[in-house]
């Protein structure tokens, strides 16, 4: 199974992404995260995206390790 995280693109959302990832690591699921900046710069949460953009974000999700290296 795969879980795609699309938490808010702010400090709390980034911390939450890492927290959820750590929680799910032992659950036997693959955890991916959307990376907003590839497409939409400073959008802070998925509520700010149209359906088409939300689907693009979902389908372009990367591993949490890759996501973390990009947001650092």
PDB file of N, CA, C and O in Angstrom:
ATOM      1  N   UNK A   1       0.829  -1.186   0.000  1.00  0.00           N
ATOM      2  CA  UNK A   1       0.000   0.000   0.000  1.00  0.00           C
ATOM      3  C   UNK A   1       0.873   1.248   0.000  1.00  0.00           C
ATOM      4  O   UNK A   1       1.988   1.237   0.503  1.00  0.00           O
ATOM      5  N   UNK A   2       0.317   2.311  -0.549  1.00  0.00           N
ATOM      6  CA  UNK A   2       1.017   3.589  -0.600  1.00  0.00           C
ATOM      7  C   UNK A   2       0.142   4.666   0.021  1.00  0.00           C
ATOM      8  O   UNK A   2      -1.059   4.724  -0.239  1.00  0.00           O
ATOM      9  N   UNK A   3       0.764   5.512   0.822  1.00  0.00           N
ATOM     10  CA  UNK A   3       0.104   6.670   1.425  1.00  0.00           C
ATOM     11  C   UNK A   3       0.765   7.918   0.852  1.00  0.00           C
ATOM     12  O   UNK A   3       1.996   8.005   0.823  1.00  0.00           O
ATOM     13  N   UNK A   4      -0.044   8.860   0.369  1.00  0.00           N
ATOM     14  CA  UNK A   4       0.482  10.124  -0.140  1.00  0.00           C
ATOM     15  C   UNK A   4       0.065  11.230   0.827  1.00  0.00           C
ATOM     16  O   UNK A   4      -1.121  11.444   1.060  1.00  0.00           O
ATOM     17  N   UNK A   5       1.050  11.908   1.386  1.00  0.00           N
ATOM     18  CA  UNK A   5       0.791  12.992   2.335  1.00  0.00           C
ATOM     19  C   UNK A   5       0.749  14.321   1.596  1.00  0.00           C
ATOM     20  O   UNK A   5       1.639  14.636   0.802  1.00  0.00           O
ATOM     21  N   UNK A   6      -0.299  15.092   1.848  1.00  0.00           N
ATOM     22  CA  UNK A   6      -0.453  16.422   1.254  1.00  0.00           C
ATOM     23  C   UNK A   6      -0.791  17.407   2.364  1.00  0.00           C
ATOM     24  O   UNK A   6      -1.808  18.095   2.328  1.00  0.00           O
ATOM     25  N   UNK A   7       0.082  17.467   3.353  1.00  0.00           N
ATOM     26  CA  UNK A   7      -0.138  18.392   4.459  1.00  0.00           C
ATOM     27  C   UNK A   7       0.186  19.816   4.018  1.00  0.00           C
ATOM     28  O   UNK A   7       0.753  20.033   2.950  1.00  0.00           O
ATOM     29  N   UNK A   8      -0.168  20.779   4.846  1.00  0.00           N
ATOM     30  CA  UNK A   8       0.067  22.181   4.516  1.00  0.00           C
ATOM     31  C   UNK A   8       1.544  22.448   4.234  1.00  0.00           C
ATOM     32  O   UNK A   8       2.429  21.818   4.812  1.00  0.00           O
ATOM     33  N   UNK A   9       1.776  23.405   3.355  1.00  0.00           N
ATOM     34  CA  UNK A   9       3.125  23.785   2.953  1.00  0.00           C
ATOM     35  C   UNK A   9       3.629  24.935   3.828  1.00  0.00           C
ATOM     36  O   UNK A   9       3.991  25.998   3.354  1.00  0.00           O
ATOM     37  N   UNK A  10       3.626  24.701   5.129  1.00  0.00           N
ATOM     38  CA  UNK A  10       4.151  25.672   6.091  1.00  0.00           C
ATOM     39  C   UNK A  10       4.943  24.899   7.138  1.00  0.00           C
ATOM     40  O   UNK A  10       5.083  23.675   7.045  1.00  0.00           O
ATOM     41  N   UNK A  11       5.474  25.596   8.116  1.00  0.00           N
ATOM     42  CA  UNK A  11       6.322  24.944   9.124  1.00  0.00           C
ATOM     43  C   UNK A  11       5.594  23.805   9.824  1.00  0.00           C
ATOM     44  O   UNK A  11       6.138  22.707   9.979  1.00  0.00           O
ATOM     45  N   UNK A  12       4.365  24.041  10.257  1.00  0.00           N
ATOM     46  CA  UNK A  12       3.601  23.006  10.963  1.00  0.00           C
ATOM     47  C   UNK A  12       3.294  21.820  10.050  1.00  0.00           C
ATOM     48  O   UNK A  12       3.383  20.660  10.468  1.00  0.00           O
ATOM     49  N   UNK A  13       2.954  22.087   8.811  1.00  0.00           N
ATOM     50  CA  UNK A  13       2.662  21.009   7.868  1.00  0.00           C
ATOM     51  C   UNK A  13       3.882  20.171   7.547  1.00  0.00           C
ATOM     52  O   UNK A  13       3.800  18.952   7.424  1.00  0.00           O
ATOM     53  N   UNK A  14       5.032  20.831   7.417  1.00  0.00           N
ATOM     54  CA  UNK A  14       6.260  20.080   7.153  1.00  0.00           C
ATOM     55  C   UNK A  14       6.635  19.216   8.356  1.00  0.00           C
ATOM     56  O   UNK A  14       7.030  18.058   8.202  1.00  0.00           O
ATOM     57  N   UNK A  15       6.483  19.755   9.556  1.00  0.00           N
ATOM     58  CA  UNK A  15       6.753  18.960  10.766  1.00  0.00           C
ATOM     59  C   UNK A  15       5.770  17.800  10.859  1.00  0.00           C
ATOM     60  O   UNK A  15       6.139  16.680  11.222  1.00  0.00           O
ATOM     61  N   UNK A  16       4.524  18.064  10.520  1.00  0.00           N
ATOM     62  CA  UNK A  16       3.508  17.015  10.537  1.00  0.00           C
ATOM     63  C   UNK A  16       3.801  15.913   9.541  1.00  0.00           C
ATOM     64  O   UNK A  16       3.588  14.728   9.822  1.00  0.00           O
ATOM     65  N   UNK A  17       4.293  16.282   8.377  1.00  0.00           N
ATOM     66  CA  UNK A  17       4.653  15.281   7.366  1.00  0.00           C
ATOM     67  C   UNK A  17       5.714  14.340   7.919  1.00  0.00           C
ATOM     68  O   UNK A  17       5.601  13.116   7.802  1.00  0.00           O
ATOM     69  N   UNK A  18       6.735  14.897   8.536  1.00  0.00           N
ATOM     70  CA  UNK A  18       7.788  14.053   9.112  1.00  0.00           C
ATOM     71  C   UNK A  18       7.260  13.196  10.248  1.00  0.00           C
ATOM     72  O   UNK A  18       7.635  12.020  10.381  1.00  0.00           O
ATOM     73  N   UNK A  19       6.377  13.740  11.059  1.00  0.00           N
ATOM     74  CA  UNK A  19       5.788  12.995  12.174  1.00  0.00           C
ATOM     75  C   UNK A  19       4.956  11.823  11.666  1.00  0.00           C
ATOM     76  O   UNK A  19       5.080  10.696  12.165  1.00  0.00           O
ATOM     77  N   UNK A  20       4.104  12.068  10.678  1.00  0.00           N
ATOM     78  CA  UNK A  20       3.284  10.988  10.124  1.00  0.00           C
ATOM     79  C   UNK A  20       4.181   9.933   9.476  1.00  0.00           C
ATOM     80  O   UNK A  20       3.958   8.734   9.643  1.00  0.00           O
ATOM     81  N   UNK A  21       5.194  10.382   8.748  1.00  0.00           N
ATOM     82  CA  UNK A  21       6.130   9.445   8.122  1.00  0.00           C
ATOM     83  C   UNK A  21       6.773   8.535   9.165  1.00  0.00           C
ATOM     84  O   UNK A  21       6.814   7.314   8.995  1.00  0.00           O
ATOM     85  N   UNK A  22       7.268   9.124  10.247  1.00  0.00           N
ATOM     86  CA  UNK A  22       7.901   8.323  11.299  1.00  0.00           C
ATOM     87  C   UNK A  22       6.915   7.333  11.904  1.00  0.00           C
ATOM     88  O   UNK A  22       7.272   6.192  12.207  1.00  0.00           O
ATOM     89  N   UNK A  23       5.680   7.763  12.079  1.00  0.00           N
ATOM     90  CA  UNK A  23       4.653   6.885  12.640  1.00  0.00           C
ATOM     91  C   UNK A  23       4.359   5.708  11.716  1.00  0.00           C
ATOM     92  O   UNK A  23       4.174   4.583  12.172  1.00  0.00           O
ATOM     93  N   UNK A  24       4.353   5.962  10.403  1.00  0.00           N
ATOM     94  CA  UNK A  24       3.984   4.921   9.443  1.00  0.00           C
ATOM     95  C   UNK A  24       5.144   4.039   9.004  1.00  0.00           C
ATOM     96  O   UNK A  24       4.924   3.016   8.361  1.00  0.00           O
ATOM     97  N   UNK A  25       6.366   4.407   9.343  1.00  0.00           N
ATOM     98  CA  UNK A  25       7.525   3.636   8.893  1.00  0.00           C
ATOM     99  C   UNK A  25       7.421   2.158   9.222  1.00  0.00           C
ATOM    100  O   UNK A  25       7.764   1.328   8.407  1.00  0.00           O
ATOM    101  N   UNK A  26       6.964   1.819  10.383  1.00  0.00           N
ATOM    102  CA  UNK A  26       6.883   0.420  10.787  1.00  0.00           C
ATOM    103  C   UNK A  26       5.608  -0.275  10.366  1.00  0.00           C
ATOM    104  O   UNK A  26       5.406  -1.446  10.665  1.00  0.00           O
ATOM    105  N   UNK A  27       4.736   0.416   9.632  1.00  0.00           N
ATOM    106  CA  UNK A  27       3.435  -0.148   9.270  1.00  0.00           C
ATOM    107  C   UNK A  27       3.450  -0.898   7.939  1.00  0.00           C
ATOM    108  O   UNK A  27       2.428  -1.410   7.508  1.00  0.00           O
ATOM    109  N   UNK A  28       4.604  -0.945   7.283  1.00  0.00           N
ATOM    110  CA  UNK A  28       4.694  -1.681   6.030  1.00  0.00           C
ATOM    111  C   UNK A  28       4.047  -0.968   4.843  1.00  0.00           C
ATOM    112  O   UNK A  28       3.649  -1.630   3.885  1.00  0.00           O
ATOM    113  N   UNK A  29       3.927   0.350   4.914  1.00  0.00           N
ATOM    114  CA  UNK A  29       3.373   1.100   3.794  1.00  0.00           C
ATOM    115  C   UNK A  29       4.451   2.005   3.206  1.00  0.00           C
ATOM    116  O   UNK A  29       5.395   2.402   3.886  1.00  0.00           O
ATOM    117  N   UNK A  30       4.312   2.289   1.937  1.00  0.00           N
ATOM    118  CA  UNK A  30       5.195   3.243   1.260  1.00  0.00           C
ATOM    119  C   UNK A  30       4.601   4.625   1.481  1.00  0.00           C
ATOM    120  O   UNK A  30       3.415   4.846   1.231  1.00  0.00           O
ATOM    121  N   UNK A  31       5.412   5.578   1.934  1.00  0.00           N
ATOM    122  CA  UNK A  31       4.921   6.918   2.240  1.00  0.00           C
ATOM    123  C   UNK A  31       5.560   7.914   1.282  1.00  0.00           C
ATOM    124  O   UNK A  31       6.786   7.995   1.183  1.00  0.00           O
ATOM    125  N   UNK A  32       4.712   8.648   0.570  1.00  0.00           N
ATOM    126  CA  UNK A  32       5.148   9.683  -0.355  1.00  0.00           C
ATOM    127  C   UNK A  32       4.602  11.021   0.111  1.00  0.00           C
ATOM    128  O   UNK A  32       3.644  11.070   0.892  1.00  0.00           O
ATOM    129  N   UNK A  33       5.172  12.103  -0.401  1.00  0.00           N
ATOM    130  CA  UNK A  33       4.670  13.428  -0.057  1.00  0.00           C
ATOM    131  C   UNK A  33       4.648  14.305  -1.297  1.00  0.00           C
ATOM    132  O   UNK A  33       5.552  14.233  -2.137  1.00  0.00           O
ATOM    133  N   UNK A  34       3.623  15.137  -1.384  1.00  0.00           N
ATOM    134  CA  UNK A  34       3.557  16.103  -2.472  1.00  0.00           C
ATOM    135  C   UNK A  34       4.533  17.243  -2.216  1.00  0.00           C
ATOM    136  O   UNK A  34       4.753  17.643  -1.075  1.00  0.00           O
ATOM    137  N   UNK A  35       5.111  17.746  -3.296  1.00  0.00           N
ATOM    138  CA  UNK A  35       6.059  18.852  -3.192  1.00  0.00           C
ATOM    139  C   UNK A  35       5.496  20.027  -3.979  1.00  0.00           C
ATOM    140  O   UNK A  35       5.574  20.082  -5.201  1.00  0.00           O
ATOM    141  N   UNK A  36       4.905  20.972  -3.265  1.00  0.00           N
ATOM    142  CA  UNK A  36       4.180  22.088  -3.866  1.00  0.00           C
ATOM    143  C   UNK A  36       5.046  22.973  -4.750  1.00  0.00           C
ATOM    144  O   UNK A  36       4.590  23.478  -5.763  1.00  0.00           O
ATOM    145  N   UNK A  37       6.262  23.220  -4.362  1.00  0.00           N
ATOM    146  CA  UNK A  37       7.085  24.223  -5.043  1.00  0.00           C
ATOM    147  C   UNK A  37       7.400  23.874  -6.491  1.00  0.00           C
ATOM    148  O   UNK A  37       7.719  24.756  -7.267  1.00  0.00           O
ATOM    149  N   UNK A  38       7.316  22.597  -6.854  1.00  0.00           N
ATOM    150  CA  UNK A  38       7.572  22.230  -8.240  1.00  0.00           C
ATOM    151  C   UNK A  38       6.619  22.937  -9.191  1.00  0.00           C
ATOM    152  O   UNK A  38       6.957  23.224 -10.320  1.00  0.00           O
ATOM    153  N   UNK A  39       5.418  23.214  -8.739  1.00  0.00           N
ATOM    154  CA  UNK A  39       4.396  23.757  -9.620  1.00  0.00           C
ATOM    155  C   UNK A  39       3.844  25.110  -9.168  1.00  0.00           C
ATOM    156  O   UNK A  39       3.514  25.938  -9.987  1.00  0.00           O
ATOM    157  N   UNK A  40       3.690  25.303  -7.852  1.00  0.00           N
ATOM    158  CA  UNK A  40       2.876  26.416  -7.392  1.00  0.00           C
ATOM    159  C   UNK A  40       3.516  27.277  -6.324  1.00  0.00           C
ATOM    160  O   UNK A  40       2.845  27.975  -5.590  1.00  0.00           O
ATOM    161  N   UNK A  41       4.817  27.241  -6.221  1.00  0.00           N
ATOM    162  CA  UNK A  41       5.548  28.163  -5.366  1.00  0.00           C
ATOM    163  C   UNK A  41       5.075  28.241  -3.936  1.00  0.00           C
ATOM    164  O   UNK A  41       5.249  27.304  -3.173  1.00  0.00           O
ATOM    165  N   UNK A  42       4.465  29.334  -3.591  1.00  0.00           N
ATOM    166  CA  UNK A  42       4.157  29.620  -2.194  1.00  0.00           C
ATOM    167  C   UNK A  42       2.763  29.199  -1.731  1.00  0.00           C
ATOM    168  O   UNK A  42       2.314  29.638  -0.684  1.00  0.00           O
ATOM    169  N   UNK A  43       2.072  28.375  -2.483  1.00  0.00           N
ATOM    170  CA  UNK A  43       0.769  27.900  -2.007  1.00  0.00           C
ATOM    171  C   UNK A  43       0.992  27.166  -0.694  1.00  0.00           C
ATOM    172  O   UNK A  43       1.888  26.346  -0.568  1.00  0.00           O
ATOM    173  N   UNK A  44       0.174  27.487   0.293  1.00  0.00           N
ATOM    174  CA  UNK A  44       0.404  26.976   1.646  1.00  0.00           C
ATOM    175  C   UNK A  44      -0.341  25.687   1.975  1.00  0.00           C
ATOM    176  O   UNK A  44       0.009  24.992   2.915  1.00  0.00           O
ATOM    177  N   UNK A  45      -1.415  25.382   1.261  1.00  0.00           N
ATOM    178  CA  UNK A  45      -2.141  24.148   1.581  1.00  0.00           C
ATOM    179  C   UNK A  45      -2.888  23.651   0.351  1.00  0.00           C
ATOM    180  O   UNK A  45      -3.117  24.398  -0.594  1.00  0.00           O
ATOM    181  N   UNK A  46      -3.294  22.383   0.364  1.00  0.00           N
ATOM    182  CA  UNK A  46      -3.968  21.818  -0.807  1.00  0.00           C
ATOM    183  C   UNK A  46      -5.320  22.475  -1.092  1.00  0.00           C
ATOM    184  O   UNK A  46      -5.812  22.382  -2.208  1.00  0.00           O
ATOM    185  N   UNK A  47      -5.912  23.154  -0.124  1.00  0.00           N
ATOM    186  CA  UNK A  47      -7.184  23.844  -0.360  1.00  0.00           C
ATOM    187  C   UNK A  47      -7.034  24.949  -1.397  1.00  0.00           C
ATOM    188  O   UNK A  47      -8.017  25.371  -2.005  1.00  0.00           O
ATOM    189  N   UNK A  48      -5.812  25.437  -1.606  1.00  0.00           N
ATOM    190  CA  UNK A  48      -5.570  26.497  -2.568  1.00  0.00           C
ATOM    191  C   UNK A  48      -5.384  26.004  -3.993  1.00  0.00           C
ATOM    192  O   UNK A  48      -5.112  26.794  -4.885  1.00  0.00           O
ATOM    193  N   UNK A  49      -5.543  24.705  -4.214  1.00  0.00           N
ATOM    194  CA  UNK A  49      -5.325  24.122  -5.539  1.00  0.00           C
ATOM    195  C   UNK A  49      -6.644  23.726  -6.188  1.00  0.00           C
ATOM    196  O   UNK A  49      -7.556  23.243  -5.520  1.00  0.00           O
ATOM    197  N   UNK A  50      -6.714  23.886  -7.506  1.00  0.00           N
ATOM    198  CA  UNK A  50      -7.866  23.378  -8.254  1.00  0.00           C
ATOM    199  C   UNK A  50      -7.780  21.850  -8.264  1.00  0.00           C
ATOM    200  O   UNK A  50      -6.743  21.263  -7.935  1.00  0.00           O
ATOM    201  N   UNK A  51      -8.849  21.211  -8.673  1.00  0.00           N
ATOM    202  CA  UNK A  51      -8.858  19.753  -8.753  1.00  0.00           C
ATOM    203  C   UNK A  51      -7.771  19.207  -9.658  1.00  0.00           C
ATOM    204  O   UNK A  51      -7.110  18.219  -9.340  1.00  0.00           O
ATOM    205  N   UNK A  52      -7.553  19.868 -10.787  1.00  0.00           N
ATOM    206  CA  UNK A  52      -6.522  19.422 -11.731  1.00  0.00           C
ATOM    207  C   UNK A  52      -5.138  19.543 -11.101  1.00  0.00           C
ATOM    208  O   UNK A  52      -4.324  18.628 -11.174  1.00  0.00           O
ATOM    209  N   UNK A  53      -4.873  20.666 -10.453  1.00  0.00           N
ATOM    210  CA  UNK A  53      -3.568  20.846  -9.824  1.00  0.00           C
ATOM    211  C   UNK A  53      -3.379  19.893  -8.647  1.00  0.00           C
ATOM    212  O   UNK A  53      -2.280  19.395  -8.419  1.00  0.00           O
ATOM    213  N   UNK A  54      -4.435  19.629  -7.915  1.00  0.00           N
ATOM    214  CA  UNK A  54      -4.346  18.681  -6.802  1.00  0.00           C
ATOM    215  C   UNK A  54      -4.011  17.286  -7.322  1.00  0.00           C
ATOM    216  O   UNK A  54      -3.170  16.594  -6.754  1.00  0.00           O
ATOM    217  N   UNK A  55      -4.623  16.877  -8.412  1.00  0.00           N
ATOM    218  CA  UNK A  55      -4.299  15.569  -9.005  1.00  0.00           C
ATOM    219  C   UNK A  55      -2.846  15.530  -9.476  1.00  0.00           C
ATOM    220  O   UNK A  55      -2.156  14.525  -9.299  1.00  0.00           O
ATOM    221  N   UNK A  56      -2.358  16.620 -10.094  1.00  0.00           N
ATOM    222  CA  UNK A  56      -0.958  16.664 -10.521  1.00  0.00           C
ATOM    223  C   UNK A  56      -0.022  16.532  -9.325  1.00  0.00           C
ATOM    224  O   UNK A  56       0.973  15.815  -9.377  1.00  0.00           O
ATOM    225  N   UNK A  57      -0.347  17.244  -8.244  1.00  0.00           N
ATOM    226  CA  UNK A  57       0.468  17.163  -7.036  1.00  0.00           C
ATOM    227  C   UNK A  57       0.474  15.737  -6.496  1.00  0.00           C
ATOM    228  O   UNK A  57       1.515  15.190  -6.153  1.00  0.00           O
ATOM    229  N   UNK A  58      -0.686  15.125  -6.440  1.00  0.00           N
ATOM    230  CA  UNK A  58      -0.825  13.762  -5.946  1.00  0.00           C
ATOM    231  C   UNK A  58       0.007  12.788  -6.785  1.00  0.00           C
ATOM    232  O   UNK A  58       0.759  11.969  -6.266  1.00  0.00           O
ATOM    233  N   UNK A  59      -0.114  12.882  -8.093  1.00  0.00           N
ATOM    234  CA  UNK A  59       0.571  11.936  -8.979  1.00  0.00           C
ATOM    235  C   UNK A  59       2.062  12.209  -9.127  1.00  0.00           C
ATOM    236  O   UNK A  59       2.800  11.343  -9.611  1.00  0.00           O
ATOM    237  N   UNK A  60       2.516  13.382  -8.695  1.00  0.00           N
ATOM    238  CA  UNK A  60       3.953  13.681  -8.771  1.00  0.00           C
ATOM    239  C   UNK A  60       4.633  13.558  -7.408  1.00  0.00           C
ATOM    240  O   UNK A  60       5.785  13.958  -7.249  1.00  0.00           O
ATOM    241  N   UNK A  61       3.938  12.984  -6.435  1.00  0.00           N
ATOM    242  CA  UNK A  61       4.491  12.847  -5.084  1.00  0.00           C
ATOM    243  C   UNK A  61       5.803  12.073  -5.115  1.00  0.00           C
ATOM    244  O   UNK A  61       6.005  11.189  -5.950  1.00  0.00           O
ATOM    245  N   UNK A  62       6.692  12.448  -4.216  1.00  0.00           N
ATOM    246  CA  UNK A  62       8.026  11.840  -4.128  1.00  0.00           C
ATOM    247  C   UNK A  62       8.193  11.174  -2.762  1.00  0.00           C
ATOM    248  O   UNK A  62       7.393  11.396  -1.847  1.00  0.00           O
ATOM    249  N   UNK A  63       9.250  10.401  -2.627  1.00  0.00           N
ATOM    250  CA  UNK A  63       9.521   9.789  -1.323  1.00  0.00           C
ATOM    251  C   UNK A  63       9.693  10.889  -0.271  1.00  0.00           C
ATOM    252  O   UNK A  63      10.096  12.016  -0.600  1.00  0.00           O
ATOM    253  N   UNK A  64       9.407  10.579   0.955  1.00  0.00           N
ATOM    254  CA  UNK A  64       9.551  11.570   2.016  1.00  0.00           C
ATOM    255  C   UNK A  64      11.022  11.979   2.154  1.00  0.00           C
ATOM    256  O   UNK A  64      11.326  13.137   2.435  1.00  0.00           O
ATOM    257  N   UNK A  65      11.936  11.059   1.905  1.00  0.00           N
ATOM    258  CA  UNK A  65      13.352  11.408   1.964  1.00  0.00           C
ATOM    259  C   UNK A  65      13.695  12.462   0.907  1.00  0.00           C
ATOM    260  O   UNK A  65      14.399  13.433   1.184  1.00  0.00           O
ATOM    261  N   UNK A  66      13.222  12.261  -0.316  1.00  0.00           N
ATOM    262  CA  UNK A  66      13.471  13.246  -1.372  1.00  0.00           C
ATOM    263  C   UNK A  66      12.776  14.567  -1.045  1.00  0.00           C
ATOM    264  O   UNK A  66      13.349  15.636  -1.210  1.00  0.00           O
ATOM    265  N   UNK A  67      11.536  14.486  -0.602  1.00  0.00           N
ATOM    266  CA  UNK A  67      10.783  15.681  -0.214  1.00  0.00           C
ATOM    267  C   UNK A  67      11.547  16.470   0.861  1.00  0.00           C
ATOM    268  O   UNK A  67      11.695  17.681   0.742  1.00  0.00           O
ATOM    269  N   UNK A  68      12.049  15.765   1.876  1.00  0.00           N
ATOM    270  CA  UNK A  68      12.772  16.431   2.970  1.00  0.00           C
ATOM    271  C   UNK A  68      14.034  17.121   2.464  1.00  0.00           C
ATOM    272  O   UNK A  68      14.375  18.216   2.935  1.00  0.00           O
ATOM    273  N   UNK A  69      14.718  16.519   1.507  1.00  0.00           N
ATOM    274  CA  UNK A  69      15.924  17.157   0.978  1.00  0.00           C
ATOM    275  C   UNK A  69      15.579  18.418   0.190  1.00  0.00           C
ATOM    276  O   UNK A  69      16.354  19.359   0.145  1.00  0.00           O
ATOM    277  N   UNK A  70      14.389  18.472  -0.402  1.00  0.00           N
ATOM    278  CA  UNK A  70      13.975  19.639  -1.173  1.00  0.00           C
ATOM    279  C   UNK A  70      13.511  20.791  -0.287  1.00  0.00           C
ATOM    280  O   UNK A  70      13.695  21.946  -0.635  1.00  0.00           O
ATOM    281  N   UNK A  71      12.876  20.470   0.833  1.00  0.00           N
ATOM    282  CA  UNK A  71      12.327  21.529   1.681  1.00  0.00           C
ATOM    283  C   UNK A  71      13.333  22.033   2.693  1.00  0.00           C
ATOM    284  O   UNK A  71      13.084  23.032   3.375  1.00  0.00           O
ATOM    285  N   UNK A  72      14.477  21.354   2.809  1.00  0.00           N
ATOM    286  CA  UNK A  72      15.498  21.759   3.795  1.00  0.00           C
ATOM    287  C   UNK A  72      16.101  23.104   3.459  1.00  0.00           C
ATOM    288  O   UNK A  72      16.156  23.555   2.375  1.00  0.00           O
TER     289      UNK A  72
END
